[in-house]
């Protein structure tokens, strides 16, 4: 097992009705910027619950954060923060809203010329406004980690800082009952791939992390389709298991002390930037292709994955690896997601632009051992056709 330091200080309030915990989390004296997306929280009842809980607080609203939150949108919040002397941010939504709120919190305290420099120039975030979360779409794990993804001029960039880790997060599975099938499928696959990118690399004898990861994968495989099936889609226990799995998939726990491979994410980011493809759908396309191209490097873990997650024990090594990758693709399809570029109407003529963007953004040494060059990325993209 690799050396690691691990801490996760986000308080999780999990379960039905836990939105009430907000009243004790946010000081009554705080001036709260309520950050959300397109307004669905006003249709599903969450907004009214929040206003009741925050009745004694000063609340300023900032809405309109889009999927893959844009820098230009997020910077509009800064005037509100200054004008109203906001000193607390509450993000209500899925991963995009939470990521956007993290950037807003950091930008509000940034002393340099342009807050984008924390992404473009890797400037350190030295302080940020305190942040809380009410999660409405389980997928990214952003509610209890330090990472944010923001888009500017077609570039999806990331930054990470302990100062933007949410102080608390409310996870009520009831609020997920209003999600569309597309949102459910995206969320489950997003969490699944997050887990895979920390698990399916090479062995460092991290048995605890492996078993945690395998448990999360099995849970998502079992519960994901139930959330789409008519007879079980309103089962709160199903939703609860998915919600908690998605949070644990990227809160730092299963990634501590193990090598990680975020190739699927990095290539996927360029698919989103250039073609507007949903993040999870880029992952369902790219992960199988990465596994196929990198099967020799990932051989030991692929065989472990085949046996422990899918119960595949017969046939020679190559057959078992083939079956495990095929099972993964079948699962993604069962959740309503694509598994090839042709499924999203892209072909070989689109590859050059994707590779150019990867190179432009410095994604030239990807993978758990930094061996994936643009030439190998090209092979991955061609395999994804």
CSV table of N, CA, C and O in Angstrom, one decimal, residues 12 28 31 36 53 78 92 110 139 164 168 174 190 218 223 240 250 261 318:
chain,number,residue,atom,x,y,z
A,12,UNK,N,-21.8,14.6,7.4
A,12,UNK,CA,-22.9,14.1,6.6
A,12,UNK,C,-24.2,14.0,7.4
A,12,UNK,O,-24.2,13.3,8.5
A,28,UNK,N,-27.1,31.8,12.7
A,28,UNK,CA,-28.3,32.7,12.3
A,28,UNK,C,-27.8,34.1,11.9
A,28,UNK,O,-28.4,34.7,11.0
A,31,UNK,N,-25.0,35.7,6.5
A,31,UNK,CA,-25.7,36.2,5.3
A,31,UNK,C,-25.4,35.1,4.2
A,31,UNK,O,-24.3,35.0,3.8
A,36,UNK,N,-28.1,27.7,-6.7
A,36,UNK,CA,-28.7,26.5,-7.3
A,36,UNK,C,-28.8,26.6,-8.8
A,36,UNK,O,-28.2,27.5,-9.4
A,53,UNK,N,-36.6,26.4,6.8
A,53,UNK,CA,-35.4,26.1,7.7
A,53,UNK,C,-34.6,27.3,7.9
A,53,UNK,O,-34.0,27.6,9.0
A,78,UNK,N,-20.2,37.2,-7.8
A,78,UNK,CA,-19.3,38.0,-7.0
A,78,UNK,C,-19.8,39.3,-6.6
A,78,UNK,O,-19.6,39.8,-5.5
A,92,UNK,N,-27.3,24.0,-3.5
A,92,UNK,CA,-28.4,23.1,-3.5
A,92,UNK,C,-28.5,22.5,-4.9
A,92,UNK,O,-28.9,23.2,-5.9
A,110,UNK,N,-10.3,35.4,-3.3
A,110,UNK,CA,-9.0,35.4,-4.1
A,110,UNK,C,-8.4,36.8,-4.2
A,110,UNK,O,-9.1,37.8,-4.5
A,139,UNK,N,-24.0,11.6,-7.6
A,139,UNK,CA,-23.2,11.2,-8.8
A,139,UNK,C,-21.7,11.5,-8.6
A,139,UNK,O,-20.9,10.6,-8.6
A,164,UNK,N,-12.2,24.5,0.2
A,164,UNK,CA,-13.5,24.4,-0.4
A,164,UNK,C,-14.3,23.1,-0.1
A,164,UNK,O,-15.3,22.9,-0.7
A,168,UNK,N,-20.6,20.8,5.7
A,168,UNK,CA,-21.6,19.8,5.9
A,168,UNK,C,-22.3,19.5,4.6
A,168,UNK,O,-22.3,20.2,3.6
A,174,UNK,N,-34.9,10.9,-0.4
A,174,UNK,CA,-36.3,11.3,-0.9
A,174,UNK,C,-36.3,12.3,-2.0
A,174,UNK,O,-37.1,12.2,-3.0
A,190,UNK,N,-21.6,7.5,-13.3
A,190,UNK,CA,-20.6,8.4,-12.9
A,190,UNK,C,-19.9,7.9,-11.6
A,190,UNK,O,-18.7,7.8,-11.5
A,218,UNK,N,-20.5,-3.4,-6.7
A,218,UNK,CA,-21.5,-4.4,-6.6
A,218,UNK,C,-22.9,-3.8,-6.2
A,218,UNK,O,-23.9,-4.1,-6.8
A,223,UNK,N,-28.3,-2.0,-7.4
A,223,UNK,CA,-29.3,-1.1,-7.2
A,223,UNK,C,-29.6,-0.1,-8.3
A,223,UNK,O,-30.8,0.4,-8.5
A,240,UNK,N,-31.4,5.3,-1.4
A,240,UNK,CA,-30.4,5.6,-0.3
A,240,UNK,C,-29.1,4.9,-0.5
A,240,UNK,O,-28.0,5.5,-0.4
A,250,UNK,N,-16.1,9.0,-4.1
A,250,UNK,CA,-15.1,10.0,-4.3
A,250,UNK,C,-15.0,11.0,-3.1
A,250,UNK,O,-14.9,12.2,-3.3
A,261,UNK,N,-6.1,6.1,-12.0
A,261,UNK,CA,-6.1,6.4,-13.4
A,261,UNK,C,-7.3,7.1,-13.9
A,261,UNK,O,-8.4,6.6,-13.9
A,318,UNK,N,-7.6,-14.4,-20.8
A,318,UNK,CA,-8.1,-13.5,-21.8
A,318,UNK,C,-9.6,-13.5,-21.9
A,318,UNK,O,-10.2,-12.5,-22.1
